[in-house]
Short mmCIF file of N, CA and C in Angstrom, two decimals:
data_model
loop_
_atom_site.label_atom_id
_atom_site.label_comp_id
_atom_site.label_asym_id
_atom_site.label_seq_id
_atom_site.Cartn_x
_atom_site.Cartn_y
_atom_site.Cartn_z
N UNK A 1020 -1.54 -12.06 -13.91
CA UNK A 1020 -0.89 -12.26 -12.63
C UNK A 1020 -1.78 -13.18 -11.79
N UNK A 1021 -1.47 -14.27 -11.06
CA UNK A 1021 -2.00 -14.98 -9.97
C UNK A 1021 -2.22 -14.42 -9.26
N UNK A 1022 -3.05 -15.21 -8.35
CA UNK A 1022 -4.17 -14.45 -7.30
C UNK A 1022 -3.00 -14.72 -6.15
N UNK A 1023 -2.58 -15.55 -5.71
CA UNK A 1023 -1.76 -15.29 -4.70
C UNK A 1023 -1.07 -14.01 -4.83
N UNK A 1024 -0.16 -14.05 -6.18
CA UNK A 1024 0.84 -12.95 -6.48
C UNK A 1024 0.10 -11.87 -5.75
N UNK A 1025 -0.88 -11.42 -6.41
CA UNK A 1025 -2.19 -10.10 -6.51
C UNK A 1025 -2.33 -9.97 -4.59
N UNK A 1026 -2.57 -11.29 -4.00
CA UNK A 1026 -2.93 -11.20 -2.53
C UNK A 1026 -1.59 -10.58 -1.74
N UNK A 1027 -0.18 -10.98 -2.23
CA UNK A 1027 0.75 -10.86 -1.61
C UNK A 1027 0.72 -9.04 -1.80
N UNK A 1028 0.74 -8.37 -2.89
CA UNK A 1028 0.76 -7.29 -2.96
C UNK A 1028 -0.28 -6.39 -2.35
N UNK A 1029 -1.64 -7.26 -2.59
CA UNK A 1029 -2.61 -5.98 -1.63
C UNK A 1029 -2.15 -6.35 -0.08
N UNK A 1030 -1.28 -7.57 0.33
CA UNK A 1030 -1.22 -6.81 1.82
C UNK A 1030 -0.07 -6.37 2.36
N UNK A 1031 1.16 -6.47 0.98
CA UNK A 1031 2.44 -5.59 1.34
C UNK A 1031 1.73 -4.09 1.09
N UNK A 1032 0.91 -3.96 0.02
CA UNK A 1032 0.53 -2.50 0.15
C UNK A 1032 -0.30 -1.95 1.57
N UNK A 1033 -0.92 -3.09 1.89
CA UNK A 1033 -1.88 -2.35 2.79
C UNK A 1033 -1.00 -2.11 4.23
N UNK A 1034 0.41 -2.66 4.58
CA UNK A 1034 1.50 -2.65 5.52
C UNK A 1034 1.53 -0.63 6.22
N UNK A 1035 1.23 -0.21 4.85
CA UNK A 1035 1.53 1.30 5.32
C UNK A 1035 0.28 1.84 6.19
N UNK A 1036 -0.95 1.61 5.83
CA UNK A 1036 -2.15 1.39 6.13
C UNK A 1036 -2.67 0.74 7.30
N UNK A 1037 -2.33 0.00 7.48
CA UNK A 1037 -1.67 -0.94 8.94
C UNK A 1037 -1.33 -0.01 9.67
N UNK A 1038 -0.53 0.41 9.60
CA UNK A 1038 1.05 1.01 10.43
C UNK A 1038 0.15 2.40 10.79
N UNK A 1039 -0.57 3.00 9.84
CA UNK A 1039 -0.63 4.09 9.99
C UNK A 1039 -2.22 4.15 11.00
N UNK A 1040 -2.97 2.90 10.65
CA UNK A 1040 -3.97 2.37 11.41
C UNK A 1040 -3.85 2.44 12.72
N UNK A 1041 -3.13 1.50 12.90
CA UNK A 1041 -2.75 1.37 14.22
C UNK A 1041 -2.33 2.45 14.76
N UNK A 1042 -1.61 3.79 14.92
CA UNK A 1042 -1.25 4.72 15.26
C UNK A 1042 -2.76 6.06 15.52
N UNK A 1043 -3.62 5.67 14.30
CA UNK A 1043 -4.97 6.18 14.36
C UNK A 1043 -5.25 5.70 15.52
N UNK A 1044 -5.31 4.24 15.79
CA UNK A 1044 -6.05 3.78 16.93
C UNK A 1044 -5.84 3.80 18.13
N UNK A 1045 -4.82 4.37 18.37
CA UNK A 1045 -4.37 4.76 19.44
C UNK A 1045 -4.25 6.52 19.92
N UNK A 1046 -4.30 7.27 19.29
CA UNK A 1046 -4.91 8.54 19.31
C UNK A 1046 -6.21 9.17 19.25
N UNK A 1047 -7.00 8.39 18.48
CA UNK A 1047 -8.03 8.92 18.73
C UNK A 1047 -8.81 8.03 19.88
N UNK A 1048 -9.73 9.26 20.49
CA UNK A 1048 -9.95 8.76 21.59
C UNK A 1048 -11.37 9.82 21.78
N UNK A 1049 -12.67 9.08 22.11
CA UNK A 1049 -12.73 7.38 21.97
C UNK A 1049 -13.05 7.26 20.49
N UNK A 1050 -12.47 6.20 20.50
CA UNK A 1050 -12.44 5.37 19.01
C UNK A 1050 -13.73 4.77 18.90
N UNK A 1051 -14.26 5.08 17.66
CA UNK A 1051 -15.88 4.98 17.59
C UNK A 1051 -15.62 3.90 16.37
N UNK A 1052 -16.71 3.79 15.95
CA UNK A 1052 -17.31 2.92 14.86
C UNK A 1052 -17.20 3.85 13.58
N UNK A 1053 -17.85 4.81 13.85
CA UNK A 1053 -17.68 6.01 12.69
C UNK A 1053 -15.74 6.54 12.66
N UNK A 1054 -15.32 6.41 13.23
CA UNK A 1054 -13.75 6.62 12.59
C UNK A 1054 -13.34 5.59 12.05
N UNK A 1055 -13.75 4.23 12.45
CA UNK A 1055 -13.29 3.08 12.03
C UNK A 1055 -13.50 2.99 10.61
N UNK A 1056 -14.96 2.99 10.09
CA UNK A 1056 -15.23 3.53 8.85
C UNK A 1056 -14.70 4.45 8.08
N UNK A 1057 -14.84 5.54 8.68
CA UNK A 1057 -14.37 6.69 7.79
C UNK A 1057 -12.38 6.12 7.26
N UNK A 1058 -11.86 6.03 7.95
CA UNK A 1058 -10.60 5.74 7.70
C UNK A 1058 -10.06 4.64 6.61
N UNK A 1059 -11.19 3.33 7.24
CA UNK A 1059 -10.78 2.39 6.02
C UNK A 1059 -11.62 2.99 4.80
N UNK A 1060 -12.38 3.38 4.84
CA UNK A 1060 -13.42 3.63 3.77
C UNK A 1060 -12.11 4.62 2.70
N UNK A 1061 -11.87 5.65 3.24
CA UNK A 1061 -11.03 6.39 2.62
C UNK A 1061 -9.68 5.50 2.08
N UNK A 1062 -8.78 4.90 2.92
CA UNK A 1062 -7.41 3.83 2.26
C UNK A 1062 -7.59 3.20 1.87
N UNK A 1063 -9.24 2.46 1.72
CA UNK A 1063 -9.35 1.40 0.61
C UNK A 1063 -9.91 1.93 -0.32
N UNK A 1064 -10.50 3.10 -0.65
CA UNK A 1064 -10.82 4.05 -2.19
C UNK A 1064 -9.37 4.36 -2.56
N UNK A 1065 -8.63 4.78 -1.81
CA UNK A 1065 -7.45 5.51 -2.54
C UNK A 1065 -6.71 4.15 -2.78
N UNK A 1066 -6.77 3.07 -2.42
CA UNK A 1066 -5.53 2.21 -2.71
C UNK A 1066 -6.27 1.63 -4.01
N UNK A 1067 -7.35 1.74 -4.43
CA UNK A 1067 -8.30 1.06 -5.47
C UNK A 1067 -8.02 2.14 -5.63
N UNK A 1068 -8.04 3.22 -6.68
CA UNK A 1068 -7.98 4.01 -7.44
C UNK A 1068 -6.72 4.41 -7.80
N UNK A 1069 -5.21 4.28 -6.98
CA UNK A 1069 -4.20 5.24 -7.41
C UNK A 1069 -3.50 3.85 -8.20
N UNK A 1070 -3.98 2.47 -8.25
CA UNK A 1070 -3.07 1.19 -8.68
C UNK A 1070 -3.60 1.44 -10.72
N UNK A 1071 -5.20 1.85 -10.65
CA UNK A 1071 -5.87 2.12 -12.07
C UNK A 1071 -5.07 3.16 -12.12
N UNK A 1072 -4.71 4.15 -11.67
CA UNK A 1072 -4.43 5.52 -12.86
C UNK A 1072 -3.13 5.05 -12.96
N UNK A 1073 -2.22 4.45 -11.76
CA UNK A 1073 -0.66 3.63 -12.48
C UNK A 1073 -0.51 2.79 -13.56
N UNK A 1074 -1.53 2.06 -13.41
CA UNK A 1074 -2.03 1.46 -14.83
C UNK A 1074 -2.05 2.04 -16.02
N UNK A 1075 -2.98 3.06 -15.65
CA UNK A 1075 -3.21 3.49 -17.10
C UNK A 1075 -1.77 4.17 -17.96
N UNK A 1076 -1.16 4.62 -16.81
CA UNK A 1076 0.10 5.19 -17.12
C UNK A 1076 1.24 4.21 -17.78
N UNK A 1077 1.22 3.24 -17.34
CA UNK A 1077 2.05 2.19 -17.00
C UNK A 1077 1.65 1.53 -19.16
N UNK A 1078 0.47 1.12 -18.68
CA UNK A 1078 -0.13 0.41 -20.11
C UNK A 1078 -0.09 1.35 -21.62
N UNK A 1079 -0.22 2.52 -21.24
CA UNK A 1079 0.41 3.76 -22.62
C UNK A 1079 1.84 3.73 -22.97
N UNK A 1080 2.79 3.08 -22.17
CA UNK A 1080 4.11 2.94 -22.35
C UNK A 1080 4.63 1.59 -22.87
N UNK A 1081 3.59 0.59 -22.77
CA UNK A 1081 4.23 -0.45 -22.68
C UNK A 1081 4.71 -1.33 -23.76
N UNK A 1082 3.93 -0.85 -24.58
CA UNK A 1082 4.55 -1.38 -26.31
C UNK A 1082 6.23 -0.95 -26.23
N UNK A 1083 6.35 0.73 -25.53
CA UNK A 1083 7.91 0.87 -25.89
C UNK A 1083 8.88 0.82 -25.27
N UNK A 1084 8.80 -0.22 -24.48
CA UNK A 1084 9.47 -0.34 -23.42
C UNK A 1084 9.62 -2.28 -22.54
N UNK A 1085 8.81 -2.80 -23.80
CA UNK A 1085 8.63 -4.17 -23.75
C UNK A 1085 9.98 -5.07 -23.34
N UNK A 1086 11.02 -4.77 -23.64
CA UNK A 1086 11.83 -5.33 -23.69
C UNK A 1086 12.56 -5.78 -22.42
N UNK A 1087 12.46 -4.50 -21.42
CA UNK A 1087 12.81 -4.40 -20.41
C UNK A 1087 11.98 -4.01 -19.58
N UNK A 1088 10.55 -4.46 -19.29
CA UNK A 1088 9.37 -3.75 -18.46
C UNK A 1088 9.34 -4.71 -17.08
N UNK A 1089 10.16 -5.70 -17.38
CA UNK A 1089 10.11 -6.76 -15.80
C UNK A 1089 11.50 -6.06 -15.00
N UNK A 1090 12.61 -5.41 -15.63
CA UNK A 1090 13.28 -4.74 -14.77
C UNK A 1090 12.92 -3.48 -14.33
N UNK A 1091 11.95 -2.81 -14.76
CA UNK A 1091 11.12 -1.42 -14.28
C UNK A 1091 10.34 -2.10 -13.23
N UNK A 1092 9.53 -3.08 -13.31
CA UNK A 1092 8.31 -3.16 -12.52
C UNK A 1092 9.66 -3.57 -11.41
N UNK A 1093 10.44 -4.77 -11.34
CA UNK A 1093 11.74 -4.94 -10.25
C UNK A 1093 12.34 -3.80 -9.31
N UNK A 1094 12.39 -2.71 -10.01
CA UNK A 1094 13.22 -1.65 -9.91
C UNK A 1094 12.31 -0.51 -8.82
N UNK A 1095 10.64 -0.53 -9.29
CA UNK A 1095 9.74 0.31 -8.79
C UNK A 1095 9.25 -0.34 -7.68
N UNK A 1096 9.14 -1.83 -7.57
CA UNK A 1096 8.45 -2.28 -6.23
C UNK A 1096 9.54 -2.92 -5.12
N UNK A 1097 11.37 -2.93 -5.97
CA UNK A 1097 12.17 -3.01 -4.80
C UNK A 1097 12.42 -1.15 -4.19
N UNK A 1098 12.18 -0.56 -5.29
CA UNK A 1098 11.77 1.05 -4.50
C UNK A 1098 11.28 1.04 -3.41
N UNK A 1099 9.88 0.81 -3.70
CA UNK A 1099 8.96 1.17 -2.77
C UNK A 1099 9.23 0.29 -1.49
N UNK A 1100 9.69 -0.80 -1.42
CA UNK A 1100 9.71 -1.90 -0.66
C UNK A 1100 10.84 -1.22 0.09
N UNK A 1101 12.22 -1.23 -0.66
CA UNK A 1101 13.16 -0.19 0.05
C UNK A 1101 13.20 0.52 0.89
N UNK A 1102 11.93 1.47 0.19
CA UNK A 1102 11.57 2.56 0.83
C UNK A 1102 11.00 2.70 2.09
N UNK A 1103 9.77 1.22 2.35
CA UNK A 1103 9.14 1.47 3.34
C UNK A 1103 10.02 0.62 4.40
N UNK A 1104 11.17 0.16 4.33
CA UNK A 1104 11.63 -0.70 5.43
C UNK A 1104 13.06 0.32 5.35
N UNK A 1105 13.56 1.65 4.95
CA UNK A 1105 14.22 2.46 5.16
C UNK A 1105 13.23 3.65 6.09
N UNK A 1106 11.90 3.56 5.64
CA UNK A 1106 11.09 4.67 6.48
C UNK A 1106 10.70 3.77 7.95
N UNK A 1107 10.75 2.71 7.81
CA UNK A 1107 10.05 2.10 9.63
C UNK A 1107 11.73 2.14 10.38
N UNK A 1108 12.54 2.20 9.37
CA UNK A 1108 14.07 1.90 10.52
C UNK A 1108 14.06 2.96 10.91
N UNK A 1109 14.41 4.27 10.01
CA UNK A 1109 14.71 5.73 10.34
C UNK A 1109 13.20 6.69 10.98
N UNK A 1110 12.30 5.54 10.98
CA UNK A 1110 11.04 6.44 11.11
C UNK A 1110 10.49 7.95 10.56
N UNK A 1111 9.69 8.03 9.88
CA UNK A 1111 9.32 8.81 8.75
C UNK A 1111 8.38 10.17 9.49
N UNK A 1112 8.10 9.82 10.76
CA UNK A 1112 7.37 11.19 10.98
C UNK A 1112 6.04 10.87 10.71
N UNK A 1113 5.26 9.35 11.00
CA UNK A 1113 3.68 9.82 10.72
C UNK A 1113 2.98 9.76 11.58
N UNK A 1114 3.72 9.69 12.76
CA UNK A 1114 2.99 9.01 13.90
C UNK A 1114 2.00 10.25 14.21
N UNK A 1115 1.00 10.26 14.44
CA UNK A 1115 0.05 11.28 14.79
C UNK A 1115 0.02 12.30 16.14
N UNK A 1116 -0.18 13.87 16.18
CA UNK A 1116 -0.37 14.48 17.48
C UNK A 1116 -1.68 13.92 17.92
N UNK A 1117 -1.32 13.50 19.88
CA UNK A 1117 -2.66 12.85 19.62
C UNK A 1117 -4.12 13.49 19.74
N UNK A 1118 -3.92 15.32 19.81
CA UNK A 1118 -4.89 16.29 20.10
C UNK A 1118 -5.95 16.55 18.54
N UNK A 1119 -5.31 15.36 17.19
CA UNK A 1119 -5.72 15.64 15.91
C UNK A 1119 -6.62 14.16 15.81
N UNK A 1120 -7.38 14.63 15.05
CA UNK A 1120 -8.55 13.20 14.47
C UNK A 1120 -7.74 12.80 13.01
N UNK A 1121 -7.28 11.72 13.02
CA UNK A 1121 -6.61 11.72 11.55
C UNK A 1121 -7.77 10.90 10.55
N UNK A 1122 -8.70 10.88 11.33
CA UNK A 1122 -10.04 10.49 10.35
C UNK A 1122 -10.96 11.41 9.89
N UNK A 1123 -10.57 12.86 9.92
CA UNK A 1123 -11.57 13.59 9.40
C UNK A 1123 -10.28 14.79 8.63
N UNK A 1124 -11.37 15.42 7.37
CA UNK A 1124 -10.78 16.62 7.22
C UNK A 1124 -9.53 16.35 6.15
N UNK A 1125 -8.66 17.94 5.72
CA UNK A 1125 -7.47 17.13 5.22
C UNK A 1125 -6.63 16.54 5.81
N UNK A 1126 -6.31 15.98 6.66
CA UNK A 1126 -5.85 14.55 7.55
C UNK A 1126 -6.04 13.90 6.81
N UNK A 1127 -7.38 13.35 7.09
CA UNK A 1127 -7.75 12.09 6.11
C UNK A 1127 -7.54 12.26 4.90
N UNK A 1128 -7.63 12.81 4.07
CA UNK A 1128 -6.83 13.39 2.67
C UNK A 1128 -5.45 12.92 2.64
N UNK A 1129 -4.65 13.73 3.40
CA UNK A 1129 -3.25 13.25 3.13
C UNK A 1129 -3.00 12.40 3.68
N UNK A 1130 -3.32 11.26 4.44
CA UNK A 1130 -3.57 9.75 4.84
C UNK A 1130 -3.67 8.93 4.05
N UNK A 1131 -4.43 9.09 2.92
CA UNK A 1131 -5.14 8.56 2.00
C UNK A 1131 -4.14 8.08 1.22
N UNK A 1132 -3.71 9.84 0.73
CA UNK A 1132 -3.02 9.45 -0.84
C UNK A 1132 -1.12 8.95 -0.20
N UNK A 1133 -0.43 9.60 1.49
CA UNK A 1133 0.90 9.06 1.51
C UNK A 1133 0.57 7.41 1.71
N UNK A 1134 -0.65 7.29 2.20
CA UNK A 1134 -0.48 5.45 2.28
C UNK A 1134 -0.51 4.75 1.02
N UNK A 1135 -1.10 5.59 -0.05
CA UNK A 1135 -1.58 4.59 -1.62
C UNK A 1135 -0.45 4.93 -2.53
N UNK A 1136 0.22 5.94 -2.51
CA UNK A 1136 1.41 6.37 -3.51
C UNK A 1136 2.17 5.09 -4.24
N UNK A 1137 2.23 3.89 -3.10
CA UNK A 1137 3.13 2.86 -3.06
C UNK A 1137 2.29 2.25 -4.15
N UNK A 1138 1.08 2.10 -4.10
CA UNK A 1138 -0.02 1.17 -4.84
C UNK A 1138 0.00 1.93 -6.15
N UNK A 1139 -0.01 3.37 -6.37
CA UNK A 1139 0.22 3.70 -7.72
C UNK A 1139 1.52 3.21 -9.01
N UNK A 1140 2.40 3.44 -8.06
CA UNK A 1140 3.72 2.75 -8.65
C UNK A 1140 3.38 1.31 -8.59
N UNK A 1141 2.49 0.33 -8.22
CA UNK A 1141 2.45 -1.14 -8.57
C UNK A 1141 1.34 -1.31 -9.24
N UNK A 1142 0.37 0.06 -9.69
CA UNK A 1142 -0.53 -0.16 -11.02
C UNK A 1142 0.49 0.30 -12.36
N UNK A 1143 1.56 0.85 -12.32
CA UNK A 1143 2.42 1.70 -13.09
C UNK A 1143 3.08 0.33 -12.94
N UNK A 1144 3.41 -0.78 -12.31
CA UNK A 1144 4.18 -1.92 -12.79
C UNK A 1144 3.42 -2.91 -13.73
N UNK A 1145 2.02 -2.85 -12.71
CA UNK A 1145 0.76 -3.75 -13.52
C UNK A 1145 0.82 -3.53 -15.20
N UNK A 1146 1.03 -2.36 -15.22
CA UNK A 1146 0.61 -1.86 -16.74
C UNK A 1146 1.69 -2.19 -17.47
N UNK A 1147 2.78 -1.91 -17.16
CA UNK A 1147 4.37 -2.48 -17.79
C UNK A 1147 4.36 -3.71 -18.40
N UNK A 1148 3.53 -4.85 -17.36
CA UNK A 1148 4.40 -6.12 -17.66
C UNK A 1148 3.02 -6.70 -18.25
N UNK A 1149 1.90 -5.52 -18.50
CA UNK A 1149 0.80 -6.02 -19.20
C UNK A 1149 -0.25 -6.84 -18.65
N UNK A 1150 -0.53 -6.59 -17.24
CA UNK A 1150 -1.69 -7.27 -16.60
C UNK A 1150 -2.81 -6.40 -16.50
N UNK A 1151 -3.87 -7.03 -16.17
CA UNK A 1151 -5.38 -6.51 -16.14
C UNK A 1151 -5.18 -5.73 -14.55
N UNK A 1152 -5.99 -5.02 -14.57
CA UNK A 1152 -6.14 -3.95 -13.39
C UNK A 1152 -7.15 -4.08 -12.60
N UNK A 1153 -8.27 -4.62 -13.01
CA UNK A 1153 -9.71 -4.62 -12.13
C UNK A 1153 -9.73 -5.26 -10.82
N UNK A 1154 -9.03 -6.28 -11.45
CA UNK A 1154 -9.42 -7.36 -10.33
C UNK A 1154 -8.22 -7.05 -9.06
N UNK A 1155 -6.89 -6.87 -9.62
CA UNK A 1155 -5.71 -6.72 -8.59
C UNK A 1155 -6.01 -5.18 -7.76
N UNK A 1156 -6.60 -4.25 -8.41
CA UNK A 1156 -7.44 -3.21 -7.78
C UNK A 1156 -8.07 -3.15 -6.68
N UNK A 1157 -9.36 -3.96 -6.96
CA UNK A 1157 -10.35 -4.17 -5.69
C UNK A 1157 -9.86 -5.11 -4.90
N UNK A 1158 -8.91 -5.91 -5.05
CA UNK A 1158 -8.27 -6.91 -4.20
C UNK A 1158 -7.51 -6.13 -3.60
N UNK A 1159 -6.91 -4.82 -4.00
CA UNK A 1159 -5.83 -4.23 -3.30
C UNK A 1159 -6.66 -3.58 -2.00
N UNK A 1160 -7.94 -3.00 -2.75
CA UNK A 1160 -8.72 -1.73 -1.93
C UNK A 1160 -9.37 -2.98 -0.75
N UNK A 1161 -9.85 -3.38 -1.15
CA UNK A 1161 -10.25 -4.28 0.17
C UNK A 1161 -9.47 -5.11 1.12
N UNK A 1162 -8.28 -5.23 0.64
CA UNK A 1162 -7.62 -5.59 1.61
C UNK A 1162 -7.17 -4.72 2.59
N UNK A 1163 -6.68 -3.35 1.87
CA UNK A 1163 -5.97 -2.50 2.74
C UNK A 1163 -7.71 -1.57 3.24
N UNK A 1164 -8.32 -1.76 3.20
CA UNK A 1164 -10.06 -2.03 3.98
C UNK A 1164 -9.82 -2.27 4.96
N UNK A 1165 -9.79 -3.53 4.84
CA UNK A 1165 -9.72 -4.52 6.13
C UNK A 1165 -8.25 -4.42 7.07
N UNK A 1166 -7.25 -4.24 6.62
CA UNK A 1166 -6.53 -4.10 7.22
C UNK A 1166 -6.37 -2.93 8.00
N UNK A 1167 -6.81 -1.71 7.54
CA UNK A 1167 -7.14 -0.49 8.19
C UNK A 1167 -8.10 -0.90 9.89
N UNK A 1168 -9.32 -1.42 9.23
CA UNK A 1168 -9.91 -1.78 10.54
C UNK A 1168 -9.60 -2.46 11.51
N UNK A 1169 -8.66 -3.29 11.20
CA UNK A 1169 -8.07 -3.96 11.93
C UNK A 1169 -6.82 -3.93 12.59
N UNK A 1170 -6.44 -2.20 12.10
CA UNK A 1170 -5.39 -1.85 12.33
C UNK A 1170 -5.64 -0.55 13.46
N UNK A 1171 -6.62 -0.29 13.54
CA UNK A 1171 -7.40 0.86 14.26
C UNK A 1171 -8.10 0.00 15.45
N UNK A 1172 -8.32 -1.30 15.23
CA UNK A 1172 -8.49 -2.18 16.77
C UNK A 1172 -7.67 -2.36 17.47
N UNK A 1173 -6.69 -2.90 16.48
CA UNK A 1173 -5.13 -3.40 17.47
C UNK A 1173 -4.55 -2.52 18.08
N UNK A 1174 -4.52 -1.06 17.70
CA UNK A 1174 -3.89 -0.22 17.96
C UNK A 1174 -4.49 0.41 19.25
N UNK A 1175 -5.81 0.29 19.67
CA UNK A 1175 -6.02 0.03 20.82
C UNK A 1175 -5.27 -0.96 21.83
N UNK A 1176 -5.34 -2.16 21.41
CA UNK A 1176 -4.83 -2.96 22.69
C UNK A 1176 -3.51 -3.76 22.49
N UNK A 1177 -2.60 -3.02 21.21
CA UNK A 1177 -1.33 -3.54 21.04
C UNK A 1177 -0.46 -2.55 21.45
N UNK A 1178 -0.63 -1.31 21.16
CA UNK A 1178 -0.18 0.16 21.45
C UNK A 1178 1.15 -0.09 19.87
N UNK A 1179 1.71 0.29 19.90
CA UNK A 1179 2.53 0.92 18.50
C UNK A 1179 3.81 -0.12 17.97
N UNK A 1180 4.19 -0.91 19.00
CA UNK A 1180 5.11 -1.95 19.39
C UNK A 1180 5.30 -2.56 17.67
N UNK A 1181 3.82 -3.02 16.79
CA UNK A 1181 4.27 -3.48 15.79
C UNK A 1181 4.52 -2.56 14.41
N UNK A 1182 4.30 -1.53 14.43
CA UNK A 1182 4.54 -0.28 13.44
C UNK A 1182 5.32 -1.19 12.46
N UNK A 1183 6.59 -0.83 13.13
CA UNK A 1183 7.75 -0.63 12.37
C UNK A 1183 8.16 -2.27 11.45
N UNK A 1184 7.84 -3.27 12.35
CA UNK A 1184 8.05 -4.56 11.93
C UNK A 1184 6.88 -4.73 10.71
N UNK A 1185 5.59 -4.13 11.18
CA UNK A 1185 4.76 -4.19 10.04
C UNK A 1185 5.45 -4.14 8.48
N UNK A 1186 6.10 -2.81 8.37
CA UNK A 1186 6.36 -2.05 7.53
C UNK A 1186 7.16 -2.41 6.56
N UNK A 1187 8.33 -3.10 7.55
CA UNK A 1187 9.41 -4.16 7.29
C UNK A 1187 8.73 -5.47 6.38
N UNK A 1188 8.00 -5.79 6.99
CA UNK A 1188 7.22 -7.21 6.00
C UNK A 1188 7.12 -6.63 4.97
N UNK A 1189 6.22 -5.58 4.86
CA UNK A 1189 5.46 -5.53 3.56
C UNK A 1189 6.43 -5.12 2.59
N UNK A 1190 8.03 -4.07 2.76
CA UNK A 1190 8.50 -3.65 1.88
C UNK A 1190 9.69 -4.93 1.54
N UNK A 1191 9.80 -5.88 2.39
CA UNK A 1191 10.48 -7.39 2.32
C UNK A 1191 9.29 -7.83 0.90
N UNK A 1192 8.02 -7.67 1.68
CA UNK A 1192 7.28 -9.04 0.58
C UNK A 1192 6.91 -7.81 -0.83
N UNK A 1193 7.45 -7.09 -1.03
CA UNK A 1193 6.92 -5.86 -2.45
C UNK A 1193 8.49 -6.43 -2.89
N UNK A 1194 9.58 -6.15 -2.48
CA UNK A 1194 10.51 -6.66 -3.32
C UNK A 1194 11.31 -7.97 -3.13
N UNK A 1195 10.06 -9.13 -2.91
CA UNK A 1195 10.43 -10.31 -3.46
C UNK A 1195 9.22 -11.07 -4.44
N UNK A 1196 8.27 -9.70 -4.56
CA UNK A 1196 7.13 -9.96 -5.68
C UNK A 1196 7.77 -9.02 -6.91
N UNK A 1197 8.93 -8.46 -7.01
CA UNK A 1197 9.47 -7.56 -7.72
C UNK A 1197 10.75 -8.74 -8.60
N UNK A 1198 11.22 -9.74 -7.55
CA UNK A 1198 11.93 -10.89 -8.04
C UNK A 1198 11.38 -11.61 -8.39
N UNK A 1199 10.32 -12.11 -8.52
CA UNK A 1199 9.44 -12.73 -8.67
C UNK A 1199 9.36 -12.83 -10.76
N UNK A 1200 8.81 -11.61 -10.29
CA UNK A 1200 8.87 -10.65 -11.68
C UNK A 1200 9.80 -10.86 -12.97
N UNK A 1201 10.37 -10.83 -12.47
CA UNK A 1201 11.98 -10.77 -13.52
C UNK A 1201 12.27 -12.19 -13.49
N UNK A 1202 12.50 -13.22 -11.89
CA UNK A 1202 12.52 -14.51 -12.35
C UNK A 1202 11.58 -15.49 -13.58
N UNK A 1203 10.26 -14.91 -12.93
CA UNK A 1203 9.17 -15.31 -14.49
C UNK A 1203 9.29 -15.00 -15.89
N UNK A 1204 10.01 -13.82 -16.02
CA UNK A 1204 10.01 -13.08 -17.11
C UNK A 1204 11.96 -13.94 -17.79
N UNK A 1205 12.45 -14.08 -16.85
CA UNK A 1205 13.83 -14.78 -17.79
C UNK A 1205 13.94 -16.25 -18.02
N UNK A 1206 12.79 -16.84 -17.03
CA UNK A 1206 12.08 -18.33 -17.33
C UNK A 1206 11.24 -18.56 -18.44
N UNK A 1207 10.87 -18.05 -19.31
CA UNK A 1207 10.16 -18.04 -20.30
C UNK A 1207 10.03 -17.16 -21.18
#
């Protein structure tokens, strides 16, 4: 897979991460340096780790299922993409109480793994259509890194206004890297 491809996906993945950033950053109060850390530190381990074990899942199947593995990977990242621009319309419930630290504790736990779920199902595509994992991995985890931190600033001085549009991009740009997919795959 190309590095653009790979870039477009770590920052439709990191969209949830974002979204959910920004909502951190505006509840907790005061917003330190040490939450800033702790938060990305945690969504960029889990988004680097849940894309490898999709992988691994993904790559044990893929001899039997060759035939048709560009309409699975199509099928799983217009899902998820679906999914997250059906969850910013109808709003999903993550917005935070703001009396909770969602950077510590199991908070941060279940932060972790509802923001990366999306990234497991696109190591579970990785593995399908037979790409390497390392590199689209740490490209994923560091992006949605950085985007965390930067999503825990804004959310200071943007207030919540871009949530939902966030969300919208990223599950727009997951399933037109899902067409993508299948266009490459019936071109050659």
């Amino acid at each position: 897979m190309d590095l653009l491809s790979i870039g477009a996906i770590a920052v439709a993945l990191a969209m949830d991460a974002f979204a959910v950033a920004i909502v951190a950053g505006l509840t907790v109060k005061p917003l330190t340096e040490r939450h800033v850390f702790r938060l990305a530190f945690h969504f960029g381990l889990f988004q680097f780790l849940m894309p490898i074990l999709g992988w691994a899942a993904g790559h044990a199947v893929q001899k039997h299922i060759a035939a048709y593995d560009h309409w699975i990977a199509f099928g799983l990242l217009g899902f998820i993409g679906g999914k997250m621009i059906w969850g910013s319309i109808r709003g999903d419930g993550r917005e935070q109480d703001p009396g909770n630290d969602p950077t510590s504790g199991w908070q941060l736990v279940l932060l972790s793994v509802a923001t990366s779920i999306d990234a497991l199902a696109v190591g579970l595509s990785l593995g399908l259509i037979g790409s390497s994992i390392l590199k689209p991995a740490l490209i994923i985890g560091v992006v949605a890194a950085a985007f965390t931190s930067l999503g825990m600033a804004l959310g200071r001085k943007i207030g919540s206004i871009w949530g939902k549009r966030v969300e919208i991009a990223g599950g727009l740009i997951l399933i037109c890297i899902g067409m993508k997919i299948v266009i490459d795959h019936l071109l050659h």
